[in-house]
Short mmCIF file of C-alpha atoms and ligand atoms in Angstrom, two decimals:
data_model
loop_
_atom_site.label_atom_id
_atom_site.label_comp_id
_atom_site.label_asym_id
_atom_site.label_seq_id
_atom_site.Cartn_x
_atom_site.Cartn_y
_atom_site.Cartn_z
CA MET A 1471 -55.62 -59.02 11.42
CA ASN A 1472 -54.73 -58.84 15.21
CA THR A 1473 -52.96 -62.13 16.49
CA VAL A 1474 -53.38 -62.41 20.34
CA GLN A 1475 -50.15 -63.72 21.77
CA PRO A 1476 -50.63 -66.25 24.67
CA GLN A 1477 -49.28 -64.98 27.87
CA PRO A 1478 -46.68 -67.14 29.35
CA PRO A 1479 -47.57 -68.34 32.63
CA GLN A 1480 -46.07 -66.64 35.66
CA GLN A 1481 -46.07 -69.59 37.81
CA SER A 1482 -47.18 -73.06 37.15
CA GLN A 1483 -49.70 -75.34 39.19
CA HIS A 1484 -48.33 -78.09 37.00
CA LEU A 1485 -44.64 -78.14 37.98
CA MET A 1486 -44.32 -80.39 41.14
CA SER A 1487 -43.39 -78.21 43.78
CA VAL A 1488 -39.99 -79.49 45.00
CA THR A 1489 -38.41 -76.21 46.13
CA ALA A 1490 -39.25 -72.72 47.34
CA ARG A 1491 -38.66 -70.37 44.40
CA PRO A 1492 -39.01 -66.62 44.05
CA ALA A 1493 -41.82 -65.45 42.05
CA ASP A 1494 -39.69 -63.92 39.13
CA VAL A 1495 -39.45 -65.79 35.97
CA PHE A 1496 -35.96 -65.70 34.53
CA VAL A 1497 -35.77 -65.55 30.62
CA ARG A 1498 -32.21 -64.57 29.48
CA GLY A 1499 -28.55 -64.78 30.64
CA GLU A 1500 -25.53 -63.36 29.24
CA GLY A 1501 -22.20 -63.75 31.07
CA ALA A 1502 -22.43 -62.63 34.59
CA TRP A 1503 -26.02 -61.49 34.22
CA LEU A 1504 -29.48 -62.83 34.21
CA TRP A 1505 -32.58 -60.99 33.22
CA ASP A 1506 -36.19 -61.70 34.54
CA GLN A 1507 -39.44 -61.43 32.60
CA ALA A 1508 -39.86 -57.81 33.86
CA GLY A 1509 -36.75 -56.87 32.29
CA ARG A 1510 -34.86 -56.55 35.60
CA ARG A 1511 -31.02 -57.46 35.52
CA TYR A 1512 -29.26 -59.43 38.21
CA LEU A 1513 -25.71 -60.06 38.87
CA ASP A 1514 -25.48 -63.95 39.16
CA TRP A 1515 -23.37 -65.49 41.74
CA LEU A 1516 -25.36 -68.74 41.55
CA GLN A 1517 -24.38 -69.57 37.90
CA GLY A 1518 -26.72 -72.62 37.83
CA TRP A 1519 -25.34 -73.77 41.08
CA ALA A 1520 -21.53 -73.68 40.08
CA VAL A 1521 -22.54 -75.09 36.59
CA ASN A 1522 -21.90 -72.10 34.36
CA ALA A 1523 -18.15 -71.86 34.55
CA LEU A 1524 -17.99 -69.39 31.67
CA GLY A 1525 -21.08 -67.60 32.60
CA HIS A 1526 -24.56 -67.62 30.77
CA CYS A 1527 -24.67 -68.49 27.00
CA PRO A 1528 -20.90 -67.88 26.17
CA ALA A 1529 -20.11 -67.89 22.54
CA VAL A 1530 -17.82 -70.95 22.74
CA ILE A 1531 -20.70 -72.80 24.18
CA THR A 1532 -23.27 -71.66 21.58
CA GLN A 1533 -20.94 -72.12 18.74
CA ALA A 1534 -20.15 -75.72 19.72
CA LEU A 1535 -23.94 -76.58 20.08
CA GLN A 1536 -24.66 -74.84 16.74
CA SER A 1537 -21.87 -76.76 14.97
CA GLN A 1538 -22.38 -80.20 16.58
CA SER A 1539 -26.27 -79.94 16.16
CA THR A 1540 -25.78 -79.85 12.45
CA GLN A 1541 -23.70 -82.89 12.42
CA LEU A 1542 -24.65 -85.58 14.95
CA LEU A 1543 -26.94 -85.42 18.10
CA THR A 1544 -27.27 -88.87 19.41
CA PRO A 1545 -26.03 -91.84 17.19
CA SER A 1546 -26.61 -94.49 19.98
CA PRO A 1547 -24.47 -95.13 23.02
CA ALA A 1548 -23.64 -98.37 21.32
CA LEU A 1549 -21.79 -96.59 18.55
CA TYR A 1550 -18.66 -94.48 18.92
CA ASN A 1551 -18.87 -90.86 18.16
CA LEU A 1552 -15.97 -88.42 17.50
CA PRO A 1553 -16.62 -85.81 20.34
CA SER A 1554 -16.64 -88.38 22.95
CA LEU A 1555 -13.46 -90.18 21.93
CA VAL A 1556 -11.69 -86.68 21.66
CA LEU A 1557 -13.11 -85.60 24.97
CA ALA A 1558 -12.10 -88.89 26.79
CA GLU A 1559 -8.50 -88.33 25.40
CA ARG A 1560 -8.38 -84.67 26.40
CA LEU A 1561 -9.92 -85.25 29.83
CA CYS A 1562 -7.44 -88.07 30.69
CA ALA A 1563 -4.50 -86.18 29.44
CA LEU A 1564 -5.36 -83.16 31.70
CA SER A 1565 -6.28 -85.26 34.78
CA GLY A 1566 -3.81 -88.11 34.48
CA PHE A 1567 -6.57 -90.62 34.90
CA ASP A 1568 -6.78 -93.58 32.55
CA GLN A 1569 -10.35 -94.24 31.57
CA VAL A 1570 -13.62 -92.20 31.66
CA PHE A 1571 -17.38 -93.07 31.61
CA PHE A 1572 -19.59 -89.94 30.59
CA GLY A 1573 -23.00 -89.39 32.17
CA SER A 1574 -25.36 -86.51 32.37
CA THR A 1575 -25.53 -85.48 36.11
CA GLY A 1576 -23.42 -85.49 39.13
CA ALA A 1577 -25.56 -88.01 40.85
CA GLU A 1578 -25.16 -90.28 37.76
CA ALA A 1579 -21.47 -89.92 37.93
CA ASN A 1580 -21.27 -90.71 41.72
CA GLU A 1581 -23.67 -93.71 41.23
CA GLY A 1582 -21.11 -94.82 38.71
CA ALA A 1583 -18.26 -94.40 40.90
CA ILE A 1584 -20.05 -96.46 43.69
CA LYS A 1585 -20.79 -99.18 41.19
CA LEU A 1586 -17.24 -99.21 40.10
CA ALA A 1587 -16.03 -99.44 43.74
CA ARG A 1588 -18.42 -102.28 44.50
CA LYS A 1589 -17.21 -104.28 41.32
CA TRP A 1590 -13.67 -103.75 42.27
CA GLY A 1591 -14.31 -104.86 45.85
CA ARG A 1592 -15.40 -108.28 44.45
CA THR A 1593 -12.19 -108.80 42.29
CA GLY A 1594 -9.76 -111.40 43.50
CA GLY A 1595 -12.37 -113.48 45.73
CA ARG A 1596 -12.83 -110.44 48.09
CA ALA A 1597 -16.34 -109.46 49.34
CA ALA A 1598 -15.70 -105.69 50.28
CA PHE A 1599 -18.70 -103.37 49.41
CA GLU A 1600 -19.04 -100.80 52.06
CA ILE A 1601 -18.05 -97.10 51.26
CA ILE A 1602 -17.11 -94.88 54.04
CA THR A 1603 -18.56 -91.40 53.41
CA PHE A 1604 -19.15 -88.37 55.65
CA ASP A 1605 -21.65 -86.31 57.80
CA ASN A 1606 -22.98 -83.55 55.74
CA ALA A 1607 -21.66 -84.71 52.60
CA PHE A 1608 -23.69 -84.25 49.35
CA HIS A 1609 -23.44 -86.74 46.40
CA GLY A 1610 -26.81 -86.47 44.72
CA ARG A 1611 -30.42 -87.32 44.76
CA ASN A 1612 -30.88 -90.66 43.37
CA LEU A 1613 -31.33 -93.46 46.12
CA ALA A 1614 -27.74 -94.49 46.18
CA THR A 1615 -26.26 -91.12 46.25
CA MET A 1616 -28.82 -90.06 48.97
CA ALA A 1617 -27.64 -93.04 51.05
CA ALA A 1618 -23.94 -91.85 50.58
CA SER A 1619 -24.84 -88.30 51.48
CA GLY A 1620 -24.67 -87.19 54.89
CA LYS A 1621 -27.68 -84.43 55.08
CA ALA A 1622 -29.48 -84.39 58.24
CA GLY A 1623 -32.95 -85.94 57.97
CA TRP A 1624 -32.27 -87.60 54.48
CA ASP A 1625 -32.08 -91.16 56.06
CA ALA A 1626 -35.96 -90.76 57.08
CA LEU A 1627 -37.30 -89.50 53.41
CA PHE A 1628 -37.41 -92.57 51.44
CA PRO A 1629 -37.02 -95.85 53.36
CA PRO A 1630 -35.69 -98.33 53.06
CA ASN A 1631 -32.27 -96.82 52.51
CA MET A 1632 -29.75 -98.40 50.19
CA PRO A 1633 -27.29 -100.35 52.63
CA GLY A 1634 -23.40 -100.25 52.19
CA PHE A 1635 -22.40 -96.75 53.59
CA ALA A 1636 -20.71 -96.02 56.71
CA LYS A 1637 -20.50 -92.40 57.85
CA ALA A 1638 -17.64 -90.58 59.55
CA THR A 1639 -16.65 -87.09 60.38
CA LEU A 1640 -14.84 -84.79 58.04
CA ASN A 1641 -11.23 -84.07 59.05
CA ASP A 1642 -11.38 -86.62 61.88
CA LEU A 1643 -9.26 -89.60 61.10
CA ASP A 1644 -10.19 -91.38 64.23
CA SER A 1645 -13.93 -91.42 63.14
CA VAL A 1646 -12.86 -93.01 59.82
CA HIS A 1647 -10.79 -95.61 61.89
CA ARG A 1648 -13.90 -96.47 63.81
CA VAL A 1649 -16.09 -97.48 61.13
CA LEU A 1650 -13.34 -99.27 59.01
CA SER A 1651 -13.84 -103.11 58.58
CA ASP A 1652 -13.26 -105.95 56.36
CA ARG A 1653 -16.16 -104.93 54.30
CA THR A 1654 -14.70 -101.45 53.51
CA VAL A 1655 -13.99 -101.12 49.81
CA ALA A 1656 -13.49 -97.31 49.46
CA ILE A 1657 -13.51 -93.78 51.03
CA MET A 1658 -15.61 -91.29 49.25
CA LEU A 1659 -16.03 -87.53 49.88
CA GLU A 1660 -15.76 -84.02 48.41
CA PRO A 1661 -12.44 -82.24 48.87
CA VAL A 1662 -14.52 -79.23 49.79
CA GLN A 1663 -18.14 -79.81 51.17
CA GLY A 1664 -20.02 -77.50 49.02
CA GLU A 1665 -23.73 -78.03 49.82
CA ALA A 1666 -22.81 -78.23 53.62
CA GLY A 1667 -21.68 -74.50 53.42
CA VAL A 1668 -18.17 -74.78 51.67
CA ARG A 1669 -16.33 -76.79 54.24
CA PRO A 1670 -12.85 -77.88 53.22
CA ALA A 1671 -11.15 -80.97 54.00
CA THR A 1672 -7.65 -80.30 55.23
CA GLN A 1673 -4.74 -81.28 53.30
CA ALA A 1674 -3.46 -83.42 56.05
CA PHE A 1675 -6.72 -85.15 56.23
CA LEU A 1676 -6.75 -86.02 52.58
CA GLN A 1677 -3.04 -87.07 52.62
CA ALA A 1678 -4.04 -89.35 55.65
CA LEU A 1679 -6.91 -90.78 53.90
CA ARG A 1680 -4.59 -91.54 50.84
CA GLN A 1681 -2.10 -93.20 52.97
CA LEU A 1682 -4.92 -95.22 54.75
CA CYS A 1683 -6.17 -96.37 51.35
CA ASP A 1684 -2.82 -97.47 50.40
CA GLU A 1685 -1.97 -99.41 53.37
CA ARG A 1686 -5.46 -101.13 53.53
CA GLY A 1687 -6.05 -101.79 49.80
CA LEU A 1688 -8.95 -99.25 49.48
CA LEU A 1689 -10.09 -96.96 46.87
CA LEU A 1690 -10.06 -93.30 47.56
CA ILE A 1691 -12.97 -91.38 45.45
CA PHE A 1692 -13.17 -87.66 45.19
CA ASP A 1693 -16.59 -86.20 44.32
CA GLU A 1694 -15.51 -83.16 42.48
CA VAL A 1695 -18.87 -82.37 40.95
CA GLN A 1696 -18.71 -78.92 42.41
CA THR A 1697 -14.91 -78.56 43.08
CA GLY A 1698 -13.72 -79.66 39.74
CA CYS A 1699 -13.15 -77.88 36.35
CA GLY A 1700 -11.39 -74.83 37.62
CA ARG A 1701 -13.75 -73.92 40.67
CA LEU A 1702 -10.90 -74.06 43.24
CA GLY A 1703 -8.35 -72.19 41.08
CA GLU A 1704 -6.80 -75.41 39.76
CA LEU A 1705 -8.22 -77.54 37.08
CA PHE A 1706 -9.23 -80.17 39.56
CA GLY A 1707 -9.51 -80.06 43.33
CA PHE A 1708 -7.18 -82.97 43.75
CA GLN A 1709 -4.53 -80.87 42.26
CA TYR A 1710 -5.34 -78.00 44.54
CA TYR A 1711 -4.70 -80.40 47.48
CA GLY A 1712 -1.81 -82.40 45.83
CA VAL A 1713 -3.67 -85.77 46.75
CA LYS A 1714 -4.71 -88.00 43.86
CA PRO A 1715 -7.72 -90.34 44.37
CA ASP A 1716 -8.33 -93.60 42.41
CA ILE A 1717 -11.44 -92.55 41.19
CA LEU A 1718 -12.60 -89.01 40.23
CA THR A 1719 -16.33 -87.71 39.62
CA LEU A 1720 -17.03 -84.42 37.58
CA GLY A 1721 -20.31 -82.61 36.73
CA LYS A 1722 -21.53 -79.22 36.82
CA GLY A 1723 -18.68 -77.00 35.18
CA LEU A 1724 -17.79 -79.94 32.91
CA GLY A 1725 -20.68 -79.11 30.91
CA GLY A 1726 -20.60 -75.28 31.61
CA GLY A 1727 -24.56 -75.18 31.51
CA VAL A 1728 -25.38 -78.38 29.68
CA PRO A 1729 -25.98 -81.71 31.46
CA MET A 1730 -22.72 -83.63 31.38
CA SER A 1731 -20.72 -85.62 34.05
CA ALA A 1732 -17.87 -88.05 34.10
CA VAL A 1733 -16.44 -90.85 36.18
CA LEU A 1734 -12.73 -91.01 35.73
CA ALA A 1735 -10.65 -94.08 37.12
CA GLN A 1736 -7.09 -94.99 37.22
CA GLN A 1737 -6.28 -98.34 35.33
CA HIS A 1738 -6.08 -100.61 38.35
CA CYS A 1739 -9.79 -99.91 39.38
CA SER A 1740 -11.37 -99.28 35.99
CA VAL A 1741 -13.11 -102.79 36.04
CA PHE A 1742 -16.33 -102.29 34.31
CA GLU A 1743 -17.20 -105.08 31.97
CA HIS A 1744 -19.74 -104.97 29.18
CA GLY A 1745 -23.32 -104.58 30.55
CA ASP A 1746 -22.21 -103.07 33.76
CA GLN A 1747 -22.66 -99.44 32.96
CA GLY A 1748 -24.35 -97.50 30.36
CA GLY A 1749 -27.16 -94.82 29.61
CA THR A 1750 -29.01 -93.54 26.62
CA TYR A 1751 -27.12 -90.22 26.58
CA ALA A 1752 -23.78 -91.44 27.81
CA GLY A 1753 -21.24 -89.58 25.92
CA ASN A 1754 -23.66 -88.19 23.37
CA PRO A 1755 -21.69 -85.97 20.94
CA LEU A 1756 -23.64 -82.81 21.49
CA MET A 1757 -22.85 -82.62 25.08
CA CYS A 1758 -19.22 -83.76 24.54
CA ALA A 1759 -18.75 -81.04 21.96
CA VAL A 1760 -19.65 -78.60 24.76
CA SER A 1761 -17.37 -79.96 27.27
CA LEU A 1762 -14.42 -79.80 24.76
CA ALA A 1763 -15.22 -76.21 24.20
CA VAL A 1764 -15.40 -75.47 27.93
CA LEU A 1765 -12.11 -77.28 28.70
CA GLN A 1766 -10.32 -75.56 25.71
CA GLU A 1767 -11.20 -72.21 27.55
CA LEU A 1768 -10.23 -73.53 31.12
CA SER A 1769 -6.76 -74.73 29.76
CA GLN A 1770 -5.91 -71.20 28.41
CA PRO A 1771 -2.53 -70.12 29.99
CA ASP A 1772 -3.96 -67.39 32.12
CA PHE A 1773 -7.33 -68.75 33.08
CA LEU A 1774 -6.65 -70.43 36.26
CA SER A 1775 -4.51 -67.59 37.68
CA GLN A 1776 -7.28 -65.23 36.87
CA VAL A 1777 -9.66 -67.43 38.85
CA ARG A 1778 -7.39 -67.38 41.93
CA GLU A 1779 -6.80 -63.61 41.53
CA ARG A 1780 -10.81 -63.01 41.51
CA GLY A 1781 -11.02 -65.53 44.36
CA GLN A 1782 -8.62 -63.64 46.37
CA GLN A 1783 -10.55 -60.31 45.65
CA LEU A 1784 -13.69 -61.97 46.79
CA GLN A 1785 -12.25 -63.44 49.85
CA GLU A 1786 -10.78 -59.98 50.95
CA GLY A 1787 -14.03 -58.26 50.17
CA LEU A 1788 -15.89 -60.82 52.44
CA LEU A 1789 -13.41 -60.46 55.21
CA GLU A 1790 -14.32 -56.83 55.40
CA PRO A 1791 -17.99 -57.10 56.64
CA ALA A 1792 -17.07 -60.42 58.53
CA GLN A 1793 -14.64 -58.22 60.61
CA ARG A 1794 -16.62 -55.05 60.71
CA TYR A 1795 -19.87 -56.75 61.93
CA GLY A 1796 -17.99 -59.63 63.90
CA LEU A 1797 -19.45 -62.16 61.68
CA GLY A 1798 -18.11 -65.88 61.36
CA GLU A 1799 -15.59 -67.44 59.13
CA VAL A 1800 -14.92 -66.78 55.48
CA ARG A 1801 -14.16 -70.08 53.89
CA GLY A 1802 -13.32 -71.17 50.30
CA ALA A 1803 -10.81 -71.35 47.41
CA GLY A 1804 -10.77 -70.16 43.89
CA LEU A 1805 -14.29 -68.98 43.20
CA LEU A 1806 -16.30 -71.15 45.68
CA TRP A 1807 -16.72 -69.24 49.07
CA ALA A 1808 -18.89 -69.09 52.02
CA LEU A 1809 -19.48 -66.37 54.52
CA GLU A 1810 -20.71 -67.33 58.17
CA LEU A 1811 -23.34 -64.80 59.26
CA GLY A 1812 -23.37 -65.60 63.02
CA CYS A 1813 -27.17 -66.03 62.99
CA ASP A 1814 -29.94 -67.70 60.92
CA ASN A 1815 -30.74 -64.85 58.70
CA ALA A 1816 -29.13 -66.00 55.42
CA ALA A 1817 -32.57 -66.31 53.77
CA GLN A 1818 -33.29 -62.61 54.56
CA VAL A 1819 -29.87 -61.49 53.18
CA VAL A 1820 -30.52 -63.65 50.06
CA GLN A 1821 -33.76 -62.03 49.50
CA SER A 1822 -32.54 -58.63 50.07
CA CYS A 1823 -29.61 -59.09 47.76
CA ARG A 1824 -32.00 -60.34 45.08
CA GLU A 1825 -34.08 -57.13 45.62
CA GLN A 1826 -30.89 -55.14 44.96
CA GLY A 1827 -29.91 -57.16 41.88
CA LEU A 1828 -27.56 -59.85 43.15
CA LEU A 1829 -28.33 -63.74 43.24
CA VAL A 1830 -26.53 -65.63 46.02
CA ASN A 1831 -27.31 -68.77 47.81
CA ALA A 1832 -28.04 -69.58 51.52
CA ALA A 1833 -26.07 -72.94 51.69
CA ARG A 1834 -27.09 -73.02 55.37
CA PRO A 1835 -29.53 -70.97 57.48
CA HIS A 1836 -26.45 -69.16 58.88
CA CYS A 1837 -24.29 -69.24 55.79
CA LEU A 1838 -23.98 -67.60 52.36
CA ARG A 1839 -22.33 -69.29 49.46
CA PHE A 1840 -20.96 -67.65 46.45
CA MET A 1841 -20.18 -69.11 43.06
CA PRO A 1842 -19.54 -66.45 40.45
CA ARG A 1843 -18.56 -67.46 36.83
CA LEU A 1844 -14.94 -68.37 36.73
CA ASN A 1845 -14.21 -65.84 34.20
CA SER A 1846 -15.44 -63.02 36.37
CA THR A 1847 -14.08 -59.55 35.96
CA GLU A 1848 -12.68 -57.34 38.71
CA GLN A 1849 -15.63 -55.09 38.21
CA GLU A 1850 -18.25 -57.73 38.69
CA ILE A 1851 -16.73 -58.89 41.87
CA GLN A 1852 -16.56 -55.36 43.18
CA ALA A 1853 -20.24 -54.70 42.07
CA GLY A 1854 -21.42 -57.93 43.90
CA LEU A 1855 -19.43 -57.01 47.09
CA SER A 1856 -20.83 -53.53 47.03
CA ILE A 1857 -24.37 -54.88 46.88
CA LEU A 1858 -23.77 -57.29 49.60
CA ALA A 1859 -22.17 -54.51 51.88
CA GLY A 1860 -25.23 -52.25 51.33
CA VAL A 1861 -27.66 -55.13 52.23
CA MET A 1862 -25.48 -56.27 55.36
CA THR A 1863 -25.58 -52.82 56.97
CA PRO A 1864 -29.32 -52.73 57.66
CA GLN A 1865 -29.35 -56.62 58.24
CA ARG A 1866 -26.70 -56.06 61.04
CA SER A 1867 -28.28 -53.19 62.67
CA ARG A 1868 -31.62 -55.19 62.78
CA VAL A 1869 -29.82 -58.05 64.25
CA THR A 1870 -28.01 -55.98 66.90
CA ARG A 1871 -31.41 -54.13 67.61
CA GLY A 1872 -32.83 -57.73 68.10
CA ASN A 1873 -35.90 -57.64 65.77
C1 PLP B 3192 -20.44 -82.50 45.38
C2 PLP B 3192 -21.82 -82.79 44.50
N1 PLP B 3192 -21.96 -83.98 44.11
C3 PLP B 3192 -23.07 -84.45 43.53
C4 PLP B 3192 -24.04 -83.40 43.29
C5 PLP B 3192 -25.21 -83.83 42.36
O1 PLP B 3192 -25.07 -83.24 41.05
P1 PLP B 3192 -26.49 -83.31 40.19
O2 PLP B 3192 -27.48 -82.37 40.91
O3 PLP B 3192 -26.05 -82.93 38.94
O4 PLP B 3192 -27.01 -84.76 40.10
C6 PLP B 3192 -23.90 -82.10 43.60
C7 PLP B 3192 -24.90 -81.07 43.21
O5 PLP B 3192 -24.85 -80.07 43.94
C8 PLP B 3192 -22.61 -81.80 44.25
O6 PLP B 3192 -22.45 -80.54 44.58
#
């Protein structure tokens, strides 16, 4: 008897259309590579938006999932579970923070950090609640983190906006002083603004913010959802900069491909009381087991030096077309890089790269972003750079011809 297999849909009218997607449907990932339904293979330098620290479906993650899924999935957030206890201890030991709250997404971690800062601002009879955040920042897509973000146009999307955020300009200390007031409780920023096109804070700026927070009794919060967990070539971005915040948020790479995030706090500002914070999946053992496996890999002796080496290879490879075609800046660290194109053709370059089997991101209309897996090989980086070079050549001649 013939059984007719239903054809999977190519596209769905039933998925809310919240972003433009290419028509290809992706069905399988392994390491640096993704395959679409037609069997085409792509070198993936999106890696789930800097999520898959170890690439697609690494054995350490699938083993952790298999093993933990036979033991315990979700007991209840009101009961202790072993993986979350071990992960809390490990993460605090690695980062030097005192306490942690686990969530599922970066936005949830940042919302937790905002709540923690507001709670802390009310201790000792004070009434400080305002958080200074930055133009072009990206902290997530729930209402609090959208208000904290500085993406152009976002303030007009879902009014009324959540109050309690004042905006300053990255690397401009005067702009921070201008919005500082008695209401200020914290300064919150990404050490490198990822979604803005990989725009790094300077070390001097972060040191000045640290000093300002110490002098004024404010909290310094680093959103390391994108820069944390090895992405900048150190385990945490604050270690790369040598400036320690009071509160640190992590996401993306912490789960290496599964939904996992964390708010870490130093003892003096870890002020949540029962009922202040929680979540059905907070610290569920399945995700915590995966995070433990990811951290185990990131902590291997040569892992981070390899990230730095591959990062240098990528940087040098990007500087070559940048110089040859007179493009703009190459910015970044570790394995988070951007290339300024000098004109608004990033979407075309992304499409041409995809046609040639390389997935990259247009962080801005004029800027490409690269987020390969942290355990990339020399050959993979070279392969991606070769595709990019091949794509840039006709792109640039078209631009110089003016069509
Ligand atoms: C710096 C930063 N913070 C927060 C977020 C939001 O994370 P999520 O999409 O997991 O909520 C992102 C996502 O890109 C991010 O880059």
